[in-house]
mmCIF file of C-alpha atoms in Angstrom:
data_model
loop_
_atom_site.group_PDB
_atom_site.id
_atom_site.type_symbol
_atom_site.label_atom_id
_atom_site.label_comp_id
_atom_site.label_asym_id
_atom_site.label_seq_id
_atom_site.Cartn_x
_atom_site.Cartn_y
_atom_site.Cartn_z
ATOM 1 C CA MET A 1 0.000 0.000 0.000
ATOM 2 C CA LYS A 2 1.199 3.515 -0.825
ATOM 3 C CA ALA A 3 0.342 6.964 0.516
ATOM 4 C CA MET A 4 0.079 10.582 -0.589
ATOM 5 C CA ILE A 5 0.626 13.518 1.753
ATOM 6 C CA MET A 6 -0.886 16.804 0.561
ATOM 7 C CA ALA A 7 1.601 19.467 1.637
ATOM 8 C CA GLY A 8 1.117 22.294 -0.856
ATOM 9 C CA GLY A 9 -1.125 24.732 1.033
ATOM 10 C CA GLU A 10 -0.047 28.257 1.973
ATOM 11 C CA GLY A 11 -1.566 28.169 5.467
ATOM 12 C CA SER A 12 -2.918 31.711 5.220
ATOM 13 C CA ARG A 13 -4.957 31.342 8.435
ATOM 14 C CA LEU A 14 -1.776 30.509 10.355
ATOM 15 C CA ARG A 15 -0.014 33.735 9.394
ATOM 16 C CA PRO A 16 2.371 35.174 10.462
ATOM 17 C CA LEU A 17 3.689 31.715 11.417
ATOM 18 C CA THR A 18 3.566 30.621 7.776
ATOM 19 C CA CYS A 19 4.847 33.757 6.057
ATOM 20 C CA ALA A 20 8.243 32.137 5.510
ATOM 21 C CA CYS A 21 7.349 28.569 6.465
ATOM 22 C CA PRO A 22 4.985 26.107 4.724
ATOM 23 C CA LYS A 23 2.244 24.897 7.051
ATOM 24 C CA PRO A 24 3.471 21.256 7.154
ATOM 25 C CA MET A 25 6.763 22.613 8.562
ATOM 26 C CA ALA A 26 5.104 24.462 11.466
ATOM 27 C CA PRO A 27 6.839 23.193 14.617
ATOM 28 C CA LEU A 28 4.834 20.959 16.943
ATOM 29 C CA MET A 29 6.830 19.846 19.999
ATOM 30 C CA ASP A 30 10.047 20.743 18.167
ATOM 31 C CA ARG A 31 9.115 18.687 15.068
ATOM 32 C CA PRO A 32 7.385 19.683 11.815
ATOM 33 C CA VAL A 33 3.696 18.735 11.761
ATOM 34 C CA MET A 34 4.285 16.572 8.693
ATOM 35 C CA ALA A 35 6.752 14.385 10.620
ATOM 36 C CA TYR A 36 3.830 12.979 12.621
ATOM 37 C CA ALA A 37 2.085 11.945 9.387
ATOM 38 C CA LEU A 38 5.225 10.031 8.392
ATOM 39 C CA ASP A 39 5.300 8.361 11.814
ATOM 40 C CA LEU A 40 1.664 7.287 11.441
ATOM 41 C CA LEU A 41 2.224 5.805 7.979
ATOM 42 C CA LYS A 42 5.387 4.001 9.043
ATOM 43 C CA ARG A 43 3.581 2.453 12.047
ATOM 44 C CA HIS A 44 1.089 0.972 9.590
ATOM 45 C CA GLY A 45 3.817 -0.398 7.337
ATOM 46 C CA ILE A 46 3.333 2.222 4.600
ATOM 47 C CA CYS A 47 6.759 3.371 3.473
ATOM 48 C CA GLU A 48 6.301 4.370 -0.196
ATOM 49 C CA ILE A 49 4.982 7.917 0.152
ATOM 50 C CA GLY A 50 4.341 10.670 -2.373
ATOM 51 C CA VAL A 51 4.221 14.320 -1.273
ATOM 52 C CA THR A 52 2.422 17.081 -3.198
ATOM 53 C CA LEU A 53 4.101 20.491 -2.916
ATOM 54 C CA GLN A 54 3.350 24.018 -4.090
ATOM 55 C CA TYR A 55 4.111 26.711 -1.469
ATOM 56 C CA LEU A 56 7.810 26.966 -0.515
ATOM 57 C CA PRO A 57 8.515 23.384 -1.643
ATOM 58 C CA ASP A 58 12.272 23.541 -1.025
ATOM 59 C CA ALA A 59 11.759 23.951 2.723
ATOM 60 C CA ILE A 60 10.012 20.577 2.882
ATOM 61 C CA MET A 61 12.328 18.770 0.459
ATOM 62 C CA ASP A 62 15.458 20.073 2.212
ATOM 63 C CA TYR A 63 14.249 18.900 5.621
ATOM 64 C CA PHE A 64 12.843 15.462 4.749
ATOM 65 C CA GLY A 65 15.107 14.607 1.801
ATOM 66 C CA ASP A 66 14.461 11.174 0.354
ATOM 67 C CA GLY A 67 12.861 10.062 3.633
ATOM 68 C CA SER A 68 15.610 7.584 4.549
ATOM 69 C CA GLU A 69 16.295 9.284 7.890
ATOM 70 C CA PHE A 70 12.618 8.742 8.747
ATOM 71 C CA GLY A 71 12.535 5.114 7.627
ATOM 72 C CA VAL A 72 10.426 5.775 4.499
ATOM 73 C CA ARG A 73 10.904 6.557 0.792
ATOM 74 C CA LEU A 74 9.588 9.938 -0.345
ATOM 75 C CA HIS A 75 8.621 10.966 -3.869
ATOM 76 C CA TYR A 76 7.858 14.655 -4.520
ATOM 77 C CA PHE A 77 5.313 16.100 -6.955
ATOM 78 C CA VAL A 78 5.520 19.894 -7.274
ATOM 79 C CA GLU A 79 2.565 21.877 -8.658
ATOM 80 C CA LYS A 80 3.500 24.588 -11.143
ATOM 81 C CA GLN A 81 0.089 26.125 -10.443
ATOM 82 C CA PRO A 82 -2.480 25.382 -7.697
ATOM 83 C CA LEU A 83 -4.329 22.196 -8.683
ATOM 84 C CA GLY A 84 -6.609 21.626 -5.692
ATOM 85 C CA THR A 85 -6.554 18.516 -3.519
ATOM 86 C CA ALA A 86 -7.549 15.954 -6.167
ATOM 87 C CA GLY A 87 -5.677 17.688 -8.983
ATOM 88 C CA SER A 88 -2.436 17.694 -7.028
ATOM 89 C CA VAL A 89 -2.711 13.985 -6.204
ATOM 90 C CA ARG A 90 -3.481 13.190 -9.854
ATOM 91 C CA GLN A 91 0.038 14.321 -10.722
ATOM 92 C CA ALA A 92 1.214 11.066 -9.135
ATOM 93 C CA ILE A 93 -1.072 8.820 -11.238
ATOM 94 C CA GLN A 94 1.873 6.751 -12.490
ATOM 95 C CA PHE A 95 3.182 6.291 -8.944
ATOM 96 C CA LEU A 96 -0.221 5.342 -7.522
ATOM 97 C CA ASP A 97 -0.651 1.872 -9.010
ATOM 98 C CA GLU A 98 -2.335 0.231 -5.988
ATOM 99 C CA THR A 99 -4.723 1.078 -3.124
ATOM 100 C CA PHE A 100 -3.420 4.213 -1.443
ATOM 101 C CA VAL A 101 -4.167 6.493 1.501
ATOM 102 C CA VAL A 102 -4.291 10.283 1.294
ATOM 103 C CA LEU A 103 -3.362 12.408 4.321
ATOM 104 C CA SER A 104 -3.055 16.137 4.923
ATOM 105 C CA GLY A 105 0.440 17.345 5.739
ATOM 106 C CA ASP A 106 -0.974 19.800 8.274
ATOM 107 C CA GLY A 107 -3.285 17.405 10.150
ATOM 108 C CA LEU A 108 -2.579 15.592 13.402
ATOM 109 C CA THR A 109 -4.151 12.184 13.984
ATOM 110 C CA ASP A 110 -3.620 8.702 15.375
ATOM 111 C CA CYS A 111 -6.280 7.196 13.090
ATOM 112 C CA ASP A 112 -6.152 3.398 12.761
ATOM 113 C CA LEU A 113 -5.368 3.235 9.051
ATOM 114 C CA GLY A 114 -5.362 -0.553 9.120
ATOM 115 C CA GLU A 115 -8.954 -0.641 10.351
ATOM 116 C CA ALA A 116 -10.001 1.990 7.805
ATOM 117 C CA THR A 117 -8.392 -0.028 5.002
ATOM 118 C CA SER A 118 -10.133 -3.230 6.128
ATOM 119 C CA PHE A 119 -13.453 -1.339 6.062
ATOM 120 C CA HIS A 120 -12.645 -0.077 2.556
ATOM 121 C CA ARG A 121 -11.795 -3.523 1.201
ATOM 122 C CA ALA A 122 -14.716 -5.300 2.865
ATOM 123 C CA ARG A 123 -17.130 -3.001 1.000
ATOM 124 C CA GLN A 124 -15.179 -3.174 -2.283
ATOM 125 C CA ALA A 125 -15.115 0.616 -2.236
ATOM 126 C CA GLN A 126 -13.404 2.787 -4.801
ATOM 127 C CA ALA A 127 -13.170 5.614 -2.262
ATOM 128 C CA THR A 128 -13.502 5.673 1.515
ATOM 129 C CA MET A 129 -13.680 8.980 3.362
ATOM 130 C CA VAL A 130 -12.470 8.820 6.952
ATOM 131 C CA LEU A 131 -15.041 10.682 9.053
ATOM 132 C CA LYS A 132 -15.090 12.060 12.591
ATOM 133 C CA LYS A 133 -17.933 13.222 14.850
ATOM 134 C CA VAL A 134 -17.386 16.818 16.026
ATOM 135 C CA GLU A 135 -19.335 19.313 18.125
ATOM 136 C CA THR A 136 -19.042 22.214 15.649
ATOM 137 C CA PRO A 137 -19.124 21.035 12.017
ATOM 138 C CA LEU A 138 -19.205 24.477 10.345
ATOM 139 C CA GLU A 139 -15.537 24.475 9.305
ATOM 140 C CA TYR A 140 -15.613 21.073 7.653
ATOM 141 C CA GLY A 141 -17.341 19.019 4.977
ATOM 142 C CA VAL A 142 -20.443 17.449 6.551
ATOM 143 C CA VAL A 143 -21.226 13.873 5.470
ATOM 144 C CA ILE A 144 -24.253 11.597 5.880
ATOM 145 C CA THR A 145 -24.072 7.868 5.188
ATOM 146 C CA GLY A 146 -26.463 4.923 4.971
ATOM 147 C CA GLU A 147 -26.464 2.012 7.425
ATOM 148 C CA ASP A 148 -23.814 0.229 5.370
ATOM 149 C CA GLY A 149 -21.600 3.317 5.373
ATOM 150 C CA LYS A 150 -22.276 4.323 1.772
ATOM 151 C CA VAL A 151 -22.074 8.092 1.325
ATOM 152 C CA MET A 152 -25.502 9.521 0.535
ATOM 153 C CA ARG A 153 -24.962 13.242 0.836
ATOM 154 C CA PHE A 154 -22.401 15.830 1.884
ATOM 155 C CA LEU A 155 -21.833 19.551 1.916
ATOM 156 C CA GLU A 156 -18.589 21.512 2.182
ATOM 157 C CA LYS A 157 -18.444 24.005 5.103
ATOM 158 C CA PRO A 158 -22.188 24.534 5.652
ATOM 159 C CA GLY A 159 -23.950 27.325 7.558
ATOM 160 C CA TRP A 160 -25.941 26.378 10.677
ATOM 161 C CA GLY A 161 -29.145 26.250 8.635
ATOM 162 C CA GLN A 162 -27.548 23.635 6.361
ATOM 163 C CA VAL A 163 -26.095 21.339 9.021
ATOM 164 C CA PHE A 164 -27.634 17.874 8.697
ATOM 165 C CA SER A 165 -24.956 15.789 10.435
ATOM 166 C CA ASP A 166 -22.210 16.056 13.063
ATOM 167 C CA THR A 167 -19.993 13.694 11.054
ATOM 168 C CA VAL A 168 -17.336 15.512 9.049
ATOM 169 C CA ASN A 169 -14.728 14.811 6.416
ATOM 170 C CA THR A 170 -11.228 14.605 7.964
ATOM 171 C CA GLY A 171 -9.393 14.836 4.642
ATOM 172 C CA ILE A 172 -8.076 11.290 5.131
ATOM 173 C CA TYR A 173 -9.033 8.980 2.253
ATOM 174 C CA ILE A 174 -8.484 5.400 1.144
ATOM 175 C CA LEU A 175 -8.640 5.303 -2.664
ATOM 176 C CA GLU A 176 -8.315 2.937 -5.583
ATOM 177 C CA PRO A 177 -6.112 4.081 -8.504
ATOM 178 C CA GLU A 178 -9.004 4.148 -11.005
ATOM 179 C CA VAL A 179 -10.608 7.022 -9.105
ATOM 180 C CA LEU A 180 -7.905 9.344 -10.449
ATOM 181 C CA ASN A 181 -9.164 8.766 -13.991
ATOM 182 C CA MET A 182 -12.180 10.908 -13.028
ATOM 183 C CA VAL A 183 -9.901 13.869 -12.231
ATOM 184 C CA PRO A 184 -9.060 16.176 -15.179
ATOM 185 C CA GLU A 185 -5.370 16.595 -15.902
ATOM 186 C CA ASN A 186 -3.628 19.901 -15.137
ATOM 187 C CA GLN A 187 -6.798 21.518 -13.782
ATOM 188 C CA ALA A 188 -7.751 22.680 -10.291
ATOM 189 C CA TYR A 189 -10.007 19.956 -8.905
ATOM 190 C CA ASP A 190 -11.060 19.173 -5.345
ATOM 191 C CA PHE A 191 -11.883 15.896 -3.600
ATOM 192 C CA GLY A 192 -14.675 17.215 -1.374
ATOM 193 C CA LYS A 193 -16.218 19.814 -3.668
ATOM 194 C CA GLN A 194 -16.016 18.024 -7.020
ATOM 195 C CA LEU A 195 -14.742 14.443 -7.193
ATOM 196 C CA PHE A 196 -16.764 12.914 -4.355
ATOM 197 C CA PRO A 197 -20.055 14.602 -5.345
ATOM 198 C CA GLN A 198 -19.451 13.293 -8.854
ATOM 199 C CA MET A 199 -18.978 9.776 -7.474
ATOM 200 C CA VAL A 200 -22.211 9.988 -5.462
ATOM 201 C CA GLU A 201 -24.086 11.294 -8.518
ATOM 202 C CA LYS A 202 -22.814 8.403 -10.653
ATOM 203 C CA ASN A 203 -23.545 5.877 -7.862
ATOM 204 C CA ARG A 204 -19.899 4.869 -7.586
ATOM 205 C CA PRO A 205 -18.962 2.850 -4.461
ATOM 206 C CA ILE A 206 -17.906 5.641 -2.070
ATOM 207 C CA PHE A 207 -18.163 4.969 1.663
ATOM 208 C CA GLY A 208 -17.580 6.758 4.951
ATOM 209 C CA TYR A 209 -15.618 5.187 7.808
ATOM 210 C CA VAL A 210 -16.159 6.863 11.203
ATOM 211 C CA MET A 211 -12.847 6.853 13.046
ATOM 212 C CA SER A 212 -12.219 6.728 16.750
ATOM 213 C CA GLY A 213 -9.089 8.235 18.211
ATOM 214 C CA TYR A 214 -7.739 11.737 17.749
ATOM 215 C CA TRP A 215 -7.900 14.114 14.803
ATOM 216 C CA CYS A 216 -7.129 17.828 14.579
ATOM 217 C CA ASP A 217 -7.117 19.975 11.465
ATOM 218 C CA ILE A 218 -4.438 22.557 12.254
ATOM 219 C CA GLY A 219 -6.116 25.207 10.137
ATOM 220 C CA ASP A 220 -5.670 28.296 12.317
ATOM 221 C CA THR A 221 -3.781 29.525 15.363
ATOM 222 C CA GLY A 222 -6.488 28.347 17.763
ATOM 223 C CA ALA A 223 -6.279 24.782 16.478
ATOM 224 C CA TYR A 224 -2.472 25.003 16.479
ATOM 225 C CA LEU A 225 -2.487 25.896 20.169
ATOM 226 C CA MET A 226 -5.080 23.219 20.946
ATOM 227 C CA ALA A 227 -2.963 20.540 19.275
ATOM 228 C CA HIS A 228 -0.084 21.321 21.655
ATOM 229 C CA ARG A 229 -2.387 21.166 24.672
ATOM 230 C CA ASP A 230 -3.905 17.882 23.511
ATOM 231 C CA ILE A 231 -0.456 16.313 23.136
ATOM 232 C CA LEU A 232 0.523 17.403 26.655
ATOM 233 C CA ASP A 233 -2.766 16.096 28.042
ATOM 234 C CA GLY A 234 -2.203 12.704 26.400
ATOM 235 C CA ARG A 235 -5.254 12.887 24.136
ATOM 236 C CA ILE A 236 -3.297 11.604 21.136
ATOM 237 C CA GLN A 237 -1.074 8.555 21.023
ATOM 238 C CA ILE A 238 2.263 9.786 19.692
ATOM 239 C CA ALA A 239 5.833 9.147 20.783
ATOM 240 C CA LEU A 240 7.340 11.851 22.984
ATOM 241 C CA PRO A 241 10.687 11.886 24.801
ATOM 242 C CA ARG A 242 10.567 10.481 28.319
ATOM 243 C CA SER A 243 9.824 13.028 30.982
ATOM 244 C CA SER A 244 10.184 13.254 34.734
ATOM 245 C CA GLY A 245 7.144 14.430 36.676
ATOM 246 C CA GLY A 246 5.364 15.330 33.454
ATOM 247 C CA VAL A 247 8.100 17.829 32.503
ATOM 248 C CA CYS A 248 10.029 17.164 29.289
ATOM 249 C CA ARG A 249 13.105 19.353 28.946
ATOM 250 C CA MET A 250 15.077 18.968 25.738
ATOM 251 C CA PRO A 251 18.905 19.248 25.594
ATOM 252 C CA GLY A 252 20.035 22.827 25.056
ATOM 253 C CA SER A 253 16.987 24.419 26.654
ATOM 254 C CA GLN A 254 17.617 27.164 29.210
ATOM 255 C CA VAL A 255 15.549 27.398 32.393
ATOM 256 C CA ASP A 256 16.249 29.805 35.233
ATOM 257 C CA ARG A 257 16.988 28.076 38.532
ATOM 258 C CA SER A 258 14.219 30.058 40.214
ATOM 259 C CA ALA A 259 11.558 28.874 37.743
ATOM 260 C CA LEU A 260 8.686 26.766 39.059
ATOM 261 C CA ILE A 261 7.674 24.254 36.409
ATOM 262 C CA GLU A 262 4.448 22.307 36.629
ATOM 263 C CA GLY A 263 3.661 19.348 34.428
ATOM 264 C CA PRO A 264 2.548 18.621 31.878
ATOM 265 C CA CYS A 265 5.215 20.790 30.297
ATOM 266 C CA TYR A 266 7.456 20.536 27.236
ATOM 267 C CA ILE A 267 10.480 22.823 26.928
ATOM 268 C CA GLY A 268 12.056 22.678 23.488
#
């Protein structure tokens, strides 16, 4: 199984943090956000990974290189012009010759990709959207499914009067290669706004898998701050350096002797 990480966005809602830094490189506990996506894929045995780039691509390529230091193999696909989520992934159509997973380079999750893939294969789906129940669905694509999980209806970023479900699109997908044939070449095209509605309209086998575990779309500064708090509170299962008394102090950090530090605390 292969994977694609979408890492081309400008991250305008995270400015000024992203003025000179692509959003997937925003530091989260001293590591770029995208590094956690690589960790997740590697834990599930997915090591052949494509990365779509557009905004400040060199910053990402210089840091991650060919992926060998992270135990994976990375293949980069740079957009000459913005192509949207589906359009950017279509660039890798020759690389994507088997079932593959799509992740956002600026999302944080511990989603069980193995369970999502089993769900996908059991239903002989061409596309499976990983969904999550949230309290406030206004910022996301709202999805409603049948009893078998087949997607019946969805709406991108609805107003309160349009909300018909608390189950939203996480931007994590399990896809079959033939789905990319529905995406026009070298044109801006979006998974949630165009491709998936087209699949529902044509009665293609598209399903929704409701994940458990943690997911955060780091779309703005509020979510960025919340992601740090959630890590410190242990709400997401990720590897952190060992700490004493809930305080993790990294080598090279400077702390005044008079400082009173209460855990959970991470000092980079």
